[in-house]
Tab-separated table of C-alpha atoms (C1' of nucleotides) in Angstrom:
chain	number	residue	atom	x	y	z
A	1	MET	CA	64.259	115.742	55.301
A	2	THR	CA	65.414	112.569	53.780
A	3	LYS	CA	68.385	114.313	52.334
A	4	THR	CA	70.569	113.284	55.201
A	5	PHE	CA	69.781	109.673	54.615
A	6	ALA	CA	70.216	109.825	50.904
A	7	LYS	CA	72.925	107.231	51.008
A	8	PRO	CA	71.648	104.255	52.970
A	9	LYS	CA	74.729	102.224	52.296
A	10	GLU	CA	76.998	104.779	53.880
A	11	MET	CA	74.631	105.093	56.774
A	12	ALA	CA	74.615	101.386	57.341
A	13	GLU	CA	78.377	101.410	57.359
A	14	LEU	CA	78.394	104.186	59.876
A	15	VAL	CA	75.979	102.410	62.110
A	16	SER	CA	77.995	99.253	62.031
A	17	THR	CA	80.983	101.084	63.464
A	18	GLN	CA	79.254	103.002	66.217
A	19	TRP	CA	77.933	102.359	69.669
A	20	VAL	CA	80.635	100.041	70.754
A	21	GLU	CA	81.064	101.999	73.927
A	22	GLY	CA	77.594	103.108	74.734
A	23	LEU	CA	77.528	106.861	74.949
A	24	GLY	CA	80.725	107.806	73.283
A	25	SER	CA	81.948	111.116	72.041
A	26	LYS	CA	79.633	113.662	70.486
A	27	ALA	CA	80.779	112.665	67.057
A	28	GLU	CA	79.977	109.059	67.675
A	29	LEU	CA	76.596	109.902	69.015
A	30	LYS	CA	75.897	112.101	66.098
A	31	ASP	CA	76.885	109.517	63.560
A	32	GLU	CA	74.719	106.983	65.219
A	33	ASP	CA	71.750	109.243	65.343
A	34	ARG	CA	72.398	110.414	61.860
A	35	ALA	CA	71.777	106.872	60.820
A	36	GLY	CA	68.206	107.674	61.682
A	37	PRO	CA	65.857	104.889	60.720
A	38	PHE	CA	68.720	102.509	60.199
A	39	ALA	CA	69.738	102.765	63.787
A	40	LEU	CA	66.478	101.201	64.722
A	41	VAL	CA	66.968	98.205	62.486
A	42	PRO	CA	67.911	95.336	64.765
A	43	ALA	CA	70.124	93.679	62.194
A	44	LEU	CA	72.340	96.709	62.095
A	45	ASN	CA	72.737	96.837	65.822
A	46	GLU	CA	73.501	93.294	66.681
A	47	GLU	CA	77.094	93.863	67.613
A	48	HIS	CA	76.161	96.852	69.729
A	49	ASP	CA	73.676	94.817	71.651
A	50	SER	CA	76.348	92.385	72.568
A	51	ALA	CA	78.559	95.204	73.781
A	52	GLU	CA	75.767	96.538	75.908
A	53	GLU	CA	75.174	93.173	77.427
A	54	GLU	CA	78.783	93.086	78.489
A	55	GLU	CA	78.293	96.403	80.184
A	56	GLU	CA	75.367	95.073	82.096
A	57	GLU	CA	77.447	92.214	83.302
A	58	GLU	CA	80.118	94.635	84.469
A	59	GLU	CA	77.574	96.535	86.421
A	60	GLU	CA	76.493	93.426	88.185
A	61	GLU	CA	80.080	92.704	89.093
A	62	GLU	CA	80.426	96.134	90.599
A	63	ASP	CA	77.726	95.347	93.014
A	64	GLY	CA	79.882	92.544	94.271
A	65	GLU	CA	83.209	92.611	96.016
A	66	LYS	CA	85.238	94.752	93.591
A	67	PRO	CA	86.800	97.862	95.145
A	68	LYS	CA	84.785	100.935	94.361
A	69	ARG	CA	86.308	103.541	92.080
A	70	ARG	CA	86.823	107.065	93.236
A	71	GLY	CA	85.269	110.117	91.717
A	72	PRO	CA	81.806	110.742	90.507
A	73	LYS	CA	80.127	107.547	89.717
A	74	LYS	CA	79.387	107.315	86.061
A	75	LYS	CA	76.061	105.830	85.350
A	76	LYS	CA	76.447	102.874	83.141
A	77	MET	CA	74.590	102.813	79.919
A	78	THR	CA	72.496	99.765	80.362
A	79	LYS	CA	70.518	98.496	77.457
A	80	ALA	CA	67.351	99.963	78.889
A	81	ARG	CA	68.925	103.338	79.533
A	82	LEU	CA	70.413	103.329	76.091
A	83	GLU	CA	67.069	102.648	74.538
A	84	ARG	CA	65.436	105.366	76.579
A	85	PHE	CA	68.164	107.760	75.606
A	86	ARG	CA	67.837	106.901	71.959
A	87	ALA	CA	64.083	107.269	72.035
A	88	ARG	CA	64.455	110.630	73.724
A	89	ARG	CA	67.006	111.745	71.177
A	90	VAL	CA	64.903	110.614	68.249
A	91	LYS	CA	61.950	112.509	69.631
A	92	ALA	CA	64.012	115.591	70.284
A	93	ASN	CA	65.450	115.445	66.785
A	94	ALA	CA	61.995	115.228	65.299
A	95	ARG	CA	60.856	118.190	67.352
A	96	GLU	CA	63.871	120.164	66.305
A	97	ARG	CA	63.237	119.377	62.669
A	98	THR	CA	59.639	120.478	63.000
A	99	ARG	CA	60.713	123.620	64.734
A	100	MET	CA	63.184	124.460	62.016
A	101	HIS	CA	60.605	123.724	59.344
A	102	GLY	CA	58.277	126.178	61.057
A	103	LEU	CA	61.044	128.718	61.086
A	104	ASN	CA	61.689	128.131	57.408
A	105	ASP	CA	57.995	128.438	56.623
A	106	ALA	CA	57.932	131.764	58.372
A	107	LEU	CA	60.961	132.835	56.410
A	108	ASP	CA	59.275	131.756	53.215
A	109	ASN	CA	56.228	133.806	54.088
A	110	LEU	CA	58.525	136.723	54.635
A	111	ARG	CA	60.107	136.178	51.223
A	112	ARG	CA	56.704	136.386	49.619
A	113	VAL	CA	56.055	139.893	50.820
A	114	MET	CA	59.430	141.187	49.795
A	115	PRO	CA	59.640	143.487	46.780
A	116	CYS	CA	61.230	140.738	44.788
A	117	TYR	CA	59.948	137.255	45.171
A	118	SER	CA	60.598	134.245	43.088
A	119	LYS	CA	60.005	130.627	43.851
A	120	THR	CA	62.917	129.626	41.718
A	121	GLN	CA	65.434	132.209	42.844
A	122	LYS	CA	64.957	132.209	46.567
A	123	LEU	CA	66.745	134.738	48.643
A	124	SER	CA	68.958	133.189	51.235
A	125	LYS	CA	67.843	133.356	54.843
A	126	ILE	CA	70.227	136.080	55.829
A	127	GLU	CA	69.497	138.147	52.737
A	128	THR	CA	65.776	137.775	53.306
A	129	LEU	CA	66.147	139.165	56.794
A	130	ARG	CA	68.343	142.003	55.616
A	131	LEU	CA	65.989	142.904	52.819
A	132	ALA	CA	63.042	142.746	55.193
A	133	ARG	CA	64.773	145.119	57.555
A	134	ASN	CA	65.493	147.518	54.718
A	135	TYR	CA	61.983	147.215	53.363
A	136	ILE	CA	60.448	148.008	56.723
A	137	TRP	CA	62.794	150.889	57.091
A	138	ALA	CA	61.970	152.216	53.617
A	139	LEU	CA	58.249	151.917	54.182
A	140	SER	CA	58.599	153.640	57.529
A	141	GLU	CA	60.320	156.499	55.773
A	142	VAL	CA	57.428	156.714	53.361
A	143	LEU	CA	54.961	156.862	56.209
A	144	GLU	CA	56.957	159.383	58.167
A	145	THR	CA	57.752	161.771	55.369
A	146	GLY	CA	54.640	161.206	53.327
A	147	GLN	CA	56.812	160.996	50.269
A	148	THR	CA	58.034	158.010	48.436
A	149	PRO	CA	61.668	158.281	47.534
A	150	GLU	CA	62.645	158.466	43.934
A	151	GLY	CA	63.187	155.058	42.388
A	152	LYS	CA	66.899	154.917	42.601
A	153	SER	CA	67.124	155.950	46.207
A	154	PHE	CA	64.407	153.500	47.098
A	155	VAL	CA	66.431	150.716	45.570
A	156	GLU	CA	69.440	151.986	47.435
A	157	MET	CA	67.504	151.842	50.653
A	158	LEU	CA	66.407	148.326	49.922
A	159	CYS	CA	69.857	147.141	48.966
A	160	LYS	CA	71.705	148.536	51.940
A	161	GLY	CA	73.912	145.833	53.336
A	162	LEU	CA	72.811	143.276	50.813
A	163	SER	CA	75.265	141.238	48.839
A	164	GLN	CA	76.000	142.251	45.297
A	165	PRO	CA	74.027	139.387	43.740
A	166	THR	CA	71.023	140.123	45.918
A	167	SER	CA	71.252	143.814	45.155
A	168	ASN	CA	71.272	143.002	41.490
A	169	LEU	CA	68.329	140.723	41.962
A	170	VAL	CA	66.362	143.404	43.744
A	171	ALA	CA	67.305	146.013	41.171
A	172	GLY	CA	66.398	143.628	38.417
A	173	CYS	CA	63.080	142.787	39.970
A	174	LEU	CA	62.281	146.439	40.342
A	175	GLN	CA	63.586	147.038	36.875
A	176	LEU	CA	66.100	149.519	38.140
A	177	GLY	CA	69.763	149.166	37.728
A	178	PRO	CA	72.652	149.871	40.011
A	179	GLN	CA	73.584	152.676	37.665
A	180	PRO	CA	72.165	156.138	38.108
A	181	LEU	CA	68.779	156.581	36.563
A	182	LEU	CA	68.210	159.088	33.859
A	183	LEU	CA	64.772	160.412	34.291
A	184	GLU	CA	62.854	161.576	31.314
A	185	LYS	CA	59.325	162.715	31.205
A	186	HIS	CA	58.524	162.656	27.561
A	187	GLN	CA	57.500	159.125	27.073
A	188	GLU	CA	54.017	158.118	26.368
A	189	LYS	CA	52.188	155.932	28.764
A	190	PRO	CA	51.037	152.603	27.440
A	191	PRO	CA	47.318	152.110	27.388
A	192	LEU	CA	46.048	150.455	30.471
A	193	GLY	CA	45.148	146.856	29.995
A	194	GLU	CA	47.205	146.559	26.837
A	195	GLY	CA	50.580	147.399	28.014
A	196	PRO	CA	52.811	145.683	30.430
A	197	ILE	CA	51.342	144.195	33.466
A	198	SER	CA	52.469	144.944	36.916
A	199	SER	CA	51.477	143.330	40.104
A	200	HIS	CA	53.732	145.663	41.873
A	201	PRO	CA	54.710	149.065	40.677
A	202	PHE	CA	58.317	148.081	40.999
A	203	SER	CA	58.050	144.930	39.075
A	204	TYR	CA	57.064	146.358	35.834
A	205	GLN	CA	58.288	144.951	32.601
A	206	SER	CA	58.242	147.001	29.500
A	207	PRO	CA	57.665	145.391	26.142
A	208	GLY	CA	60.899	144.219	24.756
A	209	LEU	CA	62.697	144.543	28.023
A	210	PRO	CA	64.573	141.689	29.474
A	211	SER	CA	62.523	139.378	31.569
A	212	PRO	CA	62.849	139.521	35.283
A	213	PRO	CA	65.272	137.030	36.687
A	214	TYR	CA	62.463	134.711	37.574
A	215	GLY	CA	61.095	134.576	34.055
A	216	THR	CA	58.160	136.331	32.518
A	217	MET	CA	56.087	138.807	34.352
A	218	GLU	CA	53.056	136.635	33.944
A	219	ALA	CA	54.863	133.776	35.545
A	220	HIS	CA	55.662	136.063	38.399
A	221	LEU	CA	52.058	137.118	38.648
A	222	LEU	CA	51.040	133.532	39.041
A	223	HIS	CA	52.667	133.601	42.426
A	224	LEU	CA	50.213	136.148	43.637
A	225	LYS	CA	47.484	135.092	45.957
A	226	PRO	CA	45.548	137.872	47.503
A	227	PRO	CA	43.110	138.370	49.690
A	228	ALA	CA	44.186	141.868	50.012
A	229	PHE	CA	46.045	142.610	53.181
A	230	LYS	CA	43.681	140.443	55.134
A	231	SER	CA	46.430	139.113	57.274
A	232	LEU	CA	47.457	142.570	58.216
A	233	VAL	CA	44.163	143.604	59.649
A	234	ASP	CA	42.423	140.415	60.688
A	235	PRO	CA	43.699	139.267	64.057
A	236	SER	CA	42.141	135.862	63.630
A	237	PHE	CA	44.142	135.333	60.519
A	238	GLY	CA	47.102	133.269	61.401
A	239	SER	CA	45.690	130.959	63.992
A	240	HIS	CA	46.843	127.502	63.315
A	241	PRO	CA	45.084	124.515	64.769
A	242	GLN	CA	47.766	121.900	64.529
A	243	ASN	CA	51.098	123.063	65.731
A	244	CYS	CA	53.087	126.086	66.558
A	245	SER	CA	54.508	126.408	63.089
A	246	THR	CA	53.679	129.492	61.164
A	247	PRO	CA	50.433	129.298	59.259
A	248	PRO	CA	50.708	129.446	55.530
A	249	TYR	CA	50.679	133.007	54.350
A	250	GLU	CA	47.933	133.700	51.906
A	251	GLY	CA	48.005	137.419	51.698
A	252	PRO	CA	49.295	139.510	48.862
A	253	LEU	CA	52.874	138.852	48.032
A	254	THR	CA	54.058	142.364	47.772
A	255	PRO	CA	52.021	145.328	48.819
A	256	PRO	CA	51.793	147.739	45.942
A	257	LEU	CA	53.776	150.852	46.440
A	258	SER	CA	54.763	153.496	44.012
A	259	VAL	CA	58.360	154.251	43.290
A	260	SER	CA	57.588	157.642	42.044
A	261	GLY	CA	55.346	158.972	44.685
A	262	ASN	CA	52.487	158.274	46.946
A	263	PHE	CA	49.066	157.487	45.714
A	264	SER	CA	48.405	160.269	43.348
A	265	LEU	CA	45.077	161.920	43.471
A	266	LYS	CA	43.235	163.930	40.946
A	267	GLN	CA	42.169	167.418	41.788
A	268	ASP	CA	38.833	166.199	43.030
A	269	GLY	CA	40.592	163.852	45.351
A	270	SER	CA	39.817	160.694	43.456
A	271	PRO	CA	42.609	158.322	42.709
A	272	ASP	CA	44.473	159.042	39.548
A	273	LEU	CA	45.184	155.764	37.873
A	274	GLU	CA	46.162	157.154	34.562
A	275	LYS	CA	49.451	158.695	35.400
A	276	SER	CA	52.553	157.098	34.124
A	277	TYR	CA	56.029	157.300	35.417
A	278	PRO	CA	58.360	157.604	32.519
A	279	PHE	CA	62.021	157.106	32.873
A	280	VAL	CA	64.967	155.659	31.126
A	281	ALA	CA	67.175	153.464	33.168
A	282	HIS	CA	70.569	152.235	32.170
A	283	TYR	CA	72.308	149.527	33.938
A	284	PRO	CA	75.223	148.038	32.199
A	285	SER	CA	76.526	144.724	33.282
A	286	VAL	CA	78.417	144.847	36.472
A	287	GLY	CA	80.670	142.318	38.013
A	288	LEU	CA	78.105	140.017	39.471
A	289	ALA	CA	75.100	141.384	37.737
A	290	GLY	CA	74.713	138.127	35.963
A	291	ALA	CA	73.669	136.403	39.111
A	292	HIS	CA	70.436	135.570	37.415
A	293	GLY	CA	71.332	136.209	33.855
A	294	HIS	CA	69.986	139.703	34.048
A	295	THR	CA	72.747	141.849	32.756
A	296	SER	CA	71.350	143.763	29.869
A	297	HIS	CA	70.616	147.400	29.454
A	298	PHE	CA	67.128	148.584	29.087
A	299	GLN	CA	65.113	151.627	28.471
A	300	GLY	CA	61.499	151.893	29.144
A	301	THR	CA	58.524	153.768	30.296
A	302	VAL	CA	57.041	152.655	33.507
A	303	PRO	CA	53.366	153.286	33.955
A	304	ARG	CA	52.411	154.481	37.321
A	305	TYR	CA	50.235	151.729	38.599
A	306	GLU	CA	49.307	152.444	42.123
A	307	MET	CA	46.660	150.962	44.277
A	308	PRO	CA	44.563	153.697	45.802
A	309	LEU	CA	43.792	153.355	49.442
A	310	ASP	CA	40.099	153.031	48.819
A	311	MET	CA	40.468	150.433	46.106
A	312	SER	CA	40.206	146.735	46.714
A	313	TYR	CA	43.028	144.530	45.600
A	314	GLU	CA	40.644	142.780	43.266
A	315	SER	CA	39.622	145.993	41.557
A	316	TYR	CA	43.194	147.039	41.423
A	317	THR	CA	44.449	143.900	39.752
A	318	HIS	CA	41.526	143.986	37.369
A	319	HIS	CA	42.330	147.526	36.487
A	320	VAL	CA	46.031	146.980	36.090
A	321	ALA	CA	46.174	143.540	34.623
A	322	GLY	CA	42.849	143.205	32.929
A	323	PRO	CA	40.092	140.694	33.599
A	324	GLY	CA	42.115	137.666	32.614
A	325	LEU	CA	44.883	138.067	35.078
A	326	SER	CA	42.702	139.470	37.764
A	327	THR	CA	40.949	136.139	37.632
A	328	ILE	CA	44.227	134.506	38.330
A	329	PHE	CA	44.872	136.883	41.183
A	330	ASN	CA	41.601	136.363	42.840
A	331	GLU	CA	40.907	132.718	42.265
B	1	DT	C1'	88.087	123.253	44.460
B	2	DA	C1'	86.781	126.726	47.783
B	3	DG	C1'	83.081	129.036	49.670
B	4	DG	C1'	78.209	129.828	50.564
B	5	DC	C1'	74.064	127.949	51.995
B	6	DC	C1'	71.391	124.605	54.054
B	7	DA	C1'	69.439	120.605	56.873
B	8	DT	C1'	70.243	117.936	60.563
B	9	DC	C1'	72.066	116.240	64.922
B	10	DT	C1'	73.531	117.292	69.398
B	11	DG	C1'	74.109	118.835	74.206
B	12	DG	C1'	73.318	122.685	77.156
B	13	DT	C1'	70.162	125.867	79.341
B	14	DC	C1'	65.888	127.602	80.742
B	15	DC	C1'	61.117	127.103	81.690
B	16	DT	C1'	56.741	124.808	82.934
C	1	DA	C1'	60.678	115.104	83.351
C	2	DG	C1'	60.021	116.928	79.154
C	3	DG	C1'	59.668	120.610	75.790
C	4	DA	C1'	61.435	124.893	73.581
C	5	DC	C1'	65.219	127.319	72.223
C	6	DC	C1'	69.917	127.926	71.039
C	7	DA	C1'	74.537	127.554	69.076
C	8	DG	C1'	78.218	124.528	67.480
C	9	DA	C1'	79.487	120.806	64.474
C	10	DT	C1'	79.099	118.234	60.387
C	11	DG	C1'	78.280	116.865	55.794
C	12	DG	C1'	75.777	117.496	51.326
C	13	DC	C1'	74.729	120.334	47.401
C	14	DC	C1'	75.602	123.984	44.275
C	15	DT	C1'	78.122	127.500	41.886
C	16	DA	C1'	81.849	130.558	40.457
DNA sequence: TAGGCCATCTGGTCCT
DNA sequence: AGGACCAGATGGCCTA
């Protein structure tokens, strides 16, 4: 990143004060290298060159009649060695940057499949890893028990060990608050296609409810880029021709999963898409709940949008979000 | 202003 | 020898 070199003037000043003694302390080395491109500008290094030349002269003298020093012989930093060292360091730095960028890309891909994802409100690295751990754990529970935990406990599972702001973010994204949920089953389901849109059963927004921290639900939906679960089943997916960095993730951002239960089936075994999951959730503002300006109370009815196992992601998004948004999903 | 987060540089270690 | 990986150090940016 160019961030480090955002202040060329300061960098030039740094460079002008370094490298008087060849390989100096770590701090000196670092400052020099931090100068990056500037270190390679001859004009900035003139005085260092002269210092190095002196060293070379000293080395020549040593070969003469001067008494030899005791102890391990320190290799002098000749101009050539210095240049080799610098070139090596520059290359190593570039590799390290690339490596870290690959790591960050991978982390970003991980963020995208978390239950709450926002380009604008990115989870920190450590919180992403913690949430991922919890998410895996929660999904494993679902697989093992065959039952999806009730909404509140699912959020609790997800938020275990997370910081308060992140917990609030997750709860906000899932439209569940840190307060106990009051479940009611008398609310009417909104008509499919008219009502609120959900890309993820957790990230439902009722009409009149506060927007998710990342903005409107539609804005959130714009992040979605299926092909459905392709990366999970296609071994060839993920090969990257150029370098070892993680390939860009193009799968679904968050696998649909029901808060209220597993994929519900009608009596004939066909997927029941009509069921809704009504509840009233209260979550008053808590200390840090305003991490993303999401501190209000809400009440709502959450439709039970679940993707049946035998349904393609495209059909699912079409069904849930209507033709318009499913076009966005599947473009 | 302190603290959290991040990008980058660096030297050490291990491996090929 | 050179690359990958790692952890420590450092400084910048942002926010409460």
